[in-house]
Coordinates of C-alpha atoms in Angstrom, one line a residue:
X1 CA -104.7 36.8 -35.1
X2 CA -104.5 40.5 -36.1
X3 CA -106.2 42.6 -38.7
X4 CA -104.2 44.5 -41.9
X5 CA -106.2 47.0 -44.1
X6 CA -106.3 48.2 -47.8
X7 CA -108.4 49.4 -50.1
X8 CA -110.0 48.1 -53.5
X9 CA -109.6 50.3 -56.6
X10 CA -113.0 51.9 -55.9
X11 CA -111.8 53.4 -52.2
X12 CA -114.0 50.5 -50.4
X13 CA -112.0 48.8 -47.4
X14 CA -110.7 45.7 -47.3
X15 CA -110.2 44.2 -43.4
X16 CA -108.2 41.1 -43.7
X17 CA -108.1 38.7 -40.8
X18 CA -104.8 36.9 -40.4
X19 CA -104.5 33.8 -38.3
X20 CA -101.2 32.5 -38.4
X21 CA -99.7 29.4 -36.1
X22 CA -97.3 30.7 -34.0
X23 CA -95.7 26.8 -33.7
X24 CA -95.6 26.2 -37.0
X25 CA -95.4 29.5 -39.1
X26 CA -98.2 28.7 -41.0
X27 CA -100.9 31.0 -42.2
X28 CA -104.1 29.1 -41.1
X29 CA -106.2 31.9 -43.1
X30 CA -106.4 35.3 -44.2
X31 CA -110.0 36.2 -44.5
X32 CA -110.8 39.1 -46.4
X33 CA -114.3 41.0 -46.5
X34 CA -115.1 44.8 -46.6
X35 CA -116.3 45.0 -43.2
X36 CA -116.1 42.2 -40.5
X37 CA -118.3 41.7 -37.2
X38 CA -117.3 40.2 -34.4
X39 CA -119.9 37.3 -35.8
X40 CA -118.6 37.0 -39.2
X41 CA -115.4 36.2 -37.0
X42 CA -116.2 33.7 -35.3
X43 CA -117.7 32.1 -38.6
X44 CA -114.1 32.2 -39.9
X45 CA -113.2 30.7 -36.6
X46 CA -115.7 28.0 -37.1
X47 CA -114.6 26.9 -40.1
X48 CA -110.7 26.5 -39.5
X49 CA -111.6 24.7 -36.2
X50 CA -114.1 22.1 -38.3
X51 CA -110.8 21.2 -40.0
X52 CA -108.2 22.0 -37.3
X53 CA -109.8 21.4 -33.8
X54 CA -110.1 24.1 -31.5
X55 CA -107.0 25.8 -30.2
X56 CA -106.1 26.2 -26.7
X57 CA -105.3 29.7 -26.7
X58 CA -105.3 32.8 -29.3
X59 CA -103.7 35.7 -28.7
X60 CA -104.8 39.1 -30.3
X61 CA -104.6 42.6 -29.3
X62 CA -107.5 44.2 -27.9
X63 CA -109.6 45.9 -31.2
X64 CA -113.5 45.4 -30.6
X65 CA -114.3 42.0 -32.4
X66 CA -111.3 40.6 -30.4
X67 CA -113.2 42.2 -27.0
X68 CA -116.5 41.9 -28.3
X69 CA -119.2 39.5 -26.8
X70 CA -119.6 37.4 -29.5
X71 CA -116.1 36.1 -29.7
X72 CA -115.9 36.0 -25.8
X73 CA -119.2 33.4 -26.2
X74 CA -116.9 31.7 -28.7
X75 CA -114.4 31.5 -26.7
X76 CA -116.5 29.8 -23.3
X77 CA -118.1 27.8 -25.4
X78 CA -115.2 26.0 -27.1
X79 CA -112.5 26.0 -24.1
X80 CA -110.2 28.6 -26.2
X81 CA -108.7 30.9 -24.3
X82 CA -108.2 34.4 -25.8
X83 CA -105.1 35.9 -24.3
X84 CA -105.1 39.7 -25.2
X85 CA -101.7 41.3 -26.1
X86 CA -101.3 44.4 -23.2
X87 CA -102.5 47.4 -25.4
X88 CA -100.0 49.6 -27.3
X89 CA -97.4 46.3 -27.0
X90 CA -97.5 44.3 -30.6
X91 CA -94.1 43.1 -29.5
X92 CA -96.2 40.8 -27.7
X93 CA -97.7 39.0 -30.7
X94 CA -94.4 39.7 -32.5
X95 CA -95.3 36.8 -35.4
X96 CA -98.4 37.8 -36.8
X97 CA -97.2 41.6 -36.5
X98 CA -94.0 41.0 -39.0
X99 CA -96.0 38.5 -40.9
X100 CA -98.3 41.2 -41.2
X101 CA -95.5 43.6 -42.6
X102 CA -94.8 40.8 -45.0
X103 CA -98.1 40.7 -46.5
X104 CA -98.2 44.2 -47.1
X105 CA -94.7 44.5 -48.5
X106 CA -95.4 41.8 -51.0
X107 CA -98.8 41.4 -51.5
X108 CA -101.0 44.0 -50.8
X109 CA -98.6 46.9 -51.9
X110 CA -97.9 45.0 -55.2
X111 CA -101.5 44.7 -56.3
X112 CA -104.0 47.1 -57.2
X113 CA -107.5 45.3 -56.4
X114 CA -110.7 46.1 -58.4
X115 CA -113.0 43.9 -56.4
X116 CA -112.9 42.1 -52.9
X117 CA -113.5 38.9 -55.3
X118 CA -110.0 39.7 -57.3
X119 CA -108.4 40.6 -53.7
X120 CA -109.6 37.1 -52.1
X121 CA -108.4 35.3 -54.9
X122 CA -104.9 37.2 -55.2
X123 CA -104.4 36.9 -51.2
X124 CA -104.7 33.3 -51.2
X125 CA -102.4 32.7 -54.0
X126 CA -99.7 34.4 -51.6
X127 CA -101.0 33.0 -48.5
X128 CA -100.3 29.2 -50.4
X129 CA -96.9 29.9 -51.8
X130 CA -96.1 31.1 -48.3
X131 CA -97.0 28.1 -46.5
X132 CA -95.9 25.3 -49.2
X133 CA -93.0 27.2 -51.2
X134 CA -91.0 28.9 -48.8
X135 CA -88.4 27.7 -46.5
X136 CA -88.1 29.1 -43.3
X137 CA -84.6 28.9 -41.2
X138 CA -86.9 29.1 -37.9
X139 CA -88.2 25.4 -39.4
X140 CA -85.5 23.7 -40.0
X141 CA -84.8 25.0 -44.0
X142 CA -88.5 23.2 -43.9
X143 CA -91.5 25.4 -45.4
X144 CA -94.9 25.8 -43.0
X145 CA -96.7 23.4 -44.1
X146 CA -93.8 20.7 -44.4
X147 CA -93.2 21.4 -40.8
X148 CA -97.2 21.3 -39.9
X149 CA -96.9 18.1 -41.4
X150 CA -94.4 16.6 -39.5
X151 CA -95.8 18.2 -36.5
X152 CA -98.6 16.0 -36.9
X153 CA -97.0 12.8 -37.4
X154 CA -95.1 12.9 -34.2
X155 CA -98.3 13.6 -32.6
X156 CA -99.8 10.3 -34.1
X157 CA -97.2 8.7 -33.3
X158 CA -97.2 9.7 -29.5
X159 CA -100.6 9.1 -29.3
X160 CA -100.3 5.4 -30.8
X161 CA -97.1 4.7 -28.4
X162 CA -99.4 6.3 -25.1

Protein backbone atom coordinates (compact mmCIF):
# COMPACT_ATOMS: atom_id res chain seq x y z
CA UNK A 1 0.00 0.00 0.00
CA UNK A 2 1.29 3.55 -0.82
CA UNK A 3 -0.27 6.92 -0.83
CA UNK A 4 -0.65 9.36 -4.29
CA UNK A 5 -1.80 12.98 -3.83
CA UNK A 6 -3.87 15.70 -5.80
CA UNK A 7 -5.75 18.37 -5.27
CA UNK A 8 -9.65 19.26 -5.67
CA UNK A 9 -10.54 22.32 -7.65
CA UNK A 10 -10.61 24.37 -4.51
CA UNK A 11 -6.68 23.69 -3.58
CA UNK A 12 -7.89 21.13 -0.66
CA UNK A 13 -5.68 17.79 -0.71
CA UNK A 14 -6.72 14.73 -1.68
CA UNK A 15 -4.51 11.57 0.01
CA UNK A 16 -5.48 8.40 -1.72
CA UNK A 17 -4.61 5.12 -0.26
CA UNK A 18 -3.83 2.38 -2.75
CA UNK A 19 -3.88 -1.22 -1.80
CA UNK A 20 -3.21 -3.23 -4.64
CA UNK A 21 -2.56 -7.39 -4.48
CA UNK A 22 0.75 -7.91 -5.50
CA UNK A 23 -0.48 -11.82 -6.58
CA UNK A 24 -3.20 -10.94 -8.38
CA UNK A 25 -2.83 -7.31 -9.76
CA UNK A 26 -5.84 -6.28 -8.40
CA UNK A 27 -6.63 -3.01 -6.80
CA UNK A 28 -8.21 -4.05 -3.45
CA UNK A 29 -9.11 -0.15 -2.80
CA UNK A 30 -8.18 3.27 -3.39
CA UNK A 31 -9.41 5.23 -0.50
CA UNK A 32 -9.59 8.78 -0.92
CA UNK A 33 -10.23 11.52 1.95
CA UNK A 34 -8.61 14.98 2.42
CA UNK A 35 -6.59 14.02 5.26
CA UNK A 36 -5.93 10.39 6.59
CA UNK A 37 -4.83 9.24 10.27
CA UNK A 38 -3.15 6.43 10.94
CA UNK A 39 -6.85 5.38 12.45
CA UNK A 40 -8.92 6.19 9.56
CA UNK A 41 -6.30 3.61 8.04
CA UNK A 42 -6.82 0.99 9.78
CA UNK A 43 -10.68 1.53 9.32
CA UNK A 44 -10.09 1.11 5.56
CA UNK A 45 -8.04 -1.94 6.60
CA UNK A 46 -10.90 -3.25 8.53
CA UNK A 47 -13.26 -3.11 6.08
CA UNK A 48 -11.33 -4.93 3.02
CA UNK A 49 -10.32 -7.65 5.60
CA UNK A 50 -14.24 -8.16 6.77
CA UNK A 51 -14.57 -9.13 3.03
CA UNK A 52 -11.06 -10.42 2.24
CA UNK A 53 -9.57 -12.03 5.53
CA UNK A 54 -6.53 -10.64 6.90
CA UNK A 55 -3.34 -10.81 4.87
CA UNK A 56 -0.25 -12.20 5.98
CA UNK A 57 2.00 -9.48 5.17
CA UNK A 58 1.76 -5.79 3.75
CA UNK A 59 4.42 -4.09 2.58
CA UNK A 60 4.65 -0.17 2.55
CA UNK A 61 7.28 2.30 2.75
CA UNK A 62 7.95 3.98 5.93
CA UNK A 63 5.55 7.47 5.89
CA UNK A 64 4.04 7.91 9.53
CA UNK A 65 0.57 6.07 9.39
CA UNK A 66 2.57 3.09 7.91
CA UNK A 67 5.11 3.62 11.29
CA UNK A 68 2.54 4.96 13.45
CA UNK A 69 1.16 3.12 16.55
CA UNK A 70 -2.06 2.61 15.59
CA UNK A 71 -1.40 0.51 12.48
CA UNK A 72 1.43 -1.36 14.38
CA UNK A 73 -1.64 -2.35 17.12
CA UNK A 74 -3.40 -3.34 13.86
CA UNK A 75 -0.93 -5.22 12.82
CA UNK A 76 -0.32 -7.53 16.43
CA UNK A 77 -3.61 -7.73 16.78
CA UNK A 78 -4.59 -9.45 13.52
CA UNK A 79 -1.19 -11.58 12.77
CA UNK A 80 -0.33 -9.16 9.60
CA UNK A 81 2.95 -8.55 9.29
CA UNK A 82 3.97 -5.04 7.96
CA UNK A 83 7.14 -5.42 6.11
CA UNK A 84 8.53 -1.79 5.42
CA UNK A 85 10.19 -1.13 2.10
CA UNK A 86 14.13 0.15 3.16
CA UNK A 87 13.68 4.00 2.87
CA UNK A 88 14.47 5.89 -0.29
CA UNK A 89 14.10 2.21 -2.25
CA UNK A 90 10.36 2.09 -4.03
CA UNK A 91 11.96 -0.43 -6.28
CA UNK A 92 11.13 -2.50 -3.43
CA UNK A 93 7.37 -2.25 -3.64
CA UNK A 94 7.86 -1.87 -7.46
CA UNK A 95 3.82 -2.77 -8.16
CA UNK A 96 2.02 -0.39 -6.33
CA UNK A 97 4.77 2.34 -7.29
CA UNK A 98 3.95 1.93 -11.28
CA UNK A 99 0.43 1.33 -10.54
CA UNK A 100 0.69 4.43 -8.82
CA UNK A 101 2.13 6.18 -12.01
CA UNK A 102 -0.83 4.68 -13.82
CA UNK A 103 -3.36 6.22 -11.77
CA UNK A 104 -1.97 9.49 -12.11
CA UNK A 105 -1.32 9.31 -15.89
CA UNK A 106 -4.90 8.31 -16.49
CA UNK A 107 -6.90 9.27 -13.81
CA UNK A 108 -5.97 11.82 -11.73
CA UNK A 109 -4.23 14.02 -14.41
CA UNK A 110 -7.31 13.60 -16.69
CA UNK A 111 -9.79 14.94 -14.19
CA UNK A 112 -10.24 18.11 -12.66
CA UNK A 113 -12.17 17.33 -9.19
CA UNK A 114 -14.59 19.91 -7.55
CA UNK A 115 -15.29 17.89 -4.48
CA UNK A 116 -13.73 14.79 -2.66
CA UNK A 117 -17.38 13.29 -3.34
CA UNK A 118 -16.85 13.81 -7.34
CA UNK A 119 -13.09 12.44 -6.84
CA UNK A 120 -14.30 9.24 -4.86
CA UNK A 121 -16.86 8.56 -7.31
CA UNK A 122 -14.53 9.18 -10.50
CA UNK A 123 -11.50 7.05 -8.84
CA UNK A 124 -13.57 4.10 -8.47
CA UNK A 125 -14.97 4.13 -11.86
CA UNK A 126 -11.15 3.64 -12.90
CA UNK A 127 -10.20 1.55 -10.16
CA UNK A 128 -13.30 -1.13 -11.61
CA UNK A 129 -12.48 -0.85 -15.28
CA UNK A 130 -8.91 -1.72 -14.12
CA UNK A 131 -9.64 -4.77 -12.23
CA UNK A 132 -12.67 -6.27 -14.58
CA UNK A 133 -11.75 -4.62 -18.10
CA UNK A 134 -8.29 -4.83 -18.66
CA UNK A 135 -6.14 -7.68 -19.60
CA UNK A 136 -2.94 -7.98 -18.15
CA UNK A 137 -0.01 -10.13 -20.03
CA UNK A 138 1.54 -10.74 -16.27
CA UNK A 139 -2.08 -12.81 -15.88
CA UNK A 140 -2.26 -14.83 -18.49
CA UNK A 141 -4.24 -12.12 -21.19
CA UNK A 142 -6.63 -12.60 -17.94
CA UNK A 143 -7.94 -9.21 -16.26
CA UNK A 144 -7.44 -8.83 -12.11
CA UNK A 145 -10.26 -9.90 -11.12
CA UNK A 146 -10.70 -12.89 -13.60
CA UNK A 147 -7.42 -14.03 -12.28
CA UNK A 148 -8.59 -13.33 -8.40
CA UNK A 149 -11.25 -15.42 -9.34
CA UNK A 150 -9.57 -18.25 -10.39
CA UNK A 151 -7.16 -17.85 -7.68
CA UNK A 152 -9.83 -18.61 -5.48
CA UNK A 153 -11.21 -21.62 -7.02
CA UNK A 154 -8.05 -23.57 -6.86
CA UNK A 155 -7.81 -22.65 -3.34
CA UNK A 156 -11.36 -24.28 -2.75
CA UNK A 157 -10.51 -26.82 -4.48
CA UNK A 158 -7.16 -27.67 -2.54
CA UNK A 159 -8.87 -27.26 0.52
CA UNK A 160 -11.76 -29.74 -0.37
CA UNK A 161 -9.08 -32.36 -1.85
CA UNK A 162 -6.77 -31.78 1.77
Amino acid sequence: MDFVFDRVATGRALKCLTIVDDATHEVVDVAIDHSMSGRQLTRVLDRICAERGYPGVIRADNGPEFTGKALMEWADQHGVTIRHIEPGKPNQNAYIESFNGRLRDECLNENWFVSLEQAQRTIEAWRCEYNEERPKKALGGMTPAEYARQMTKRADILTVRL
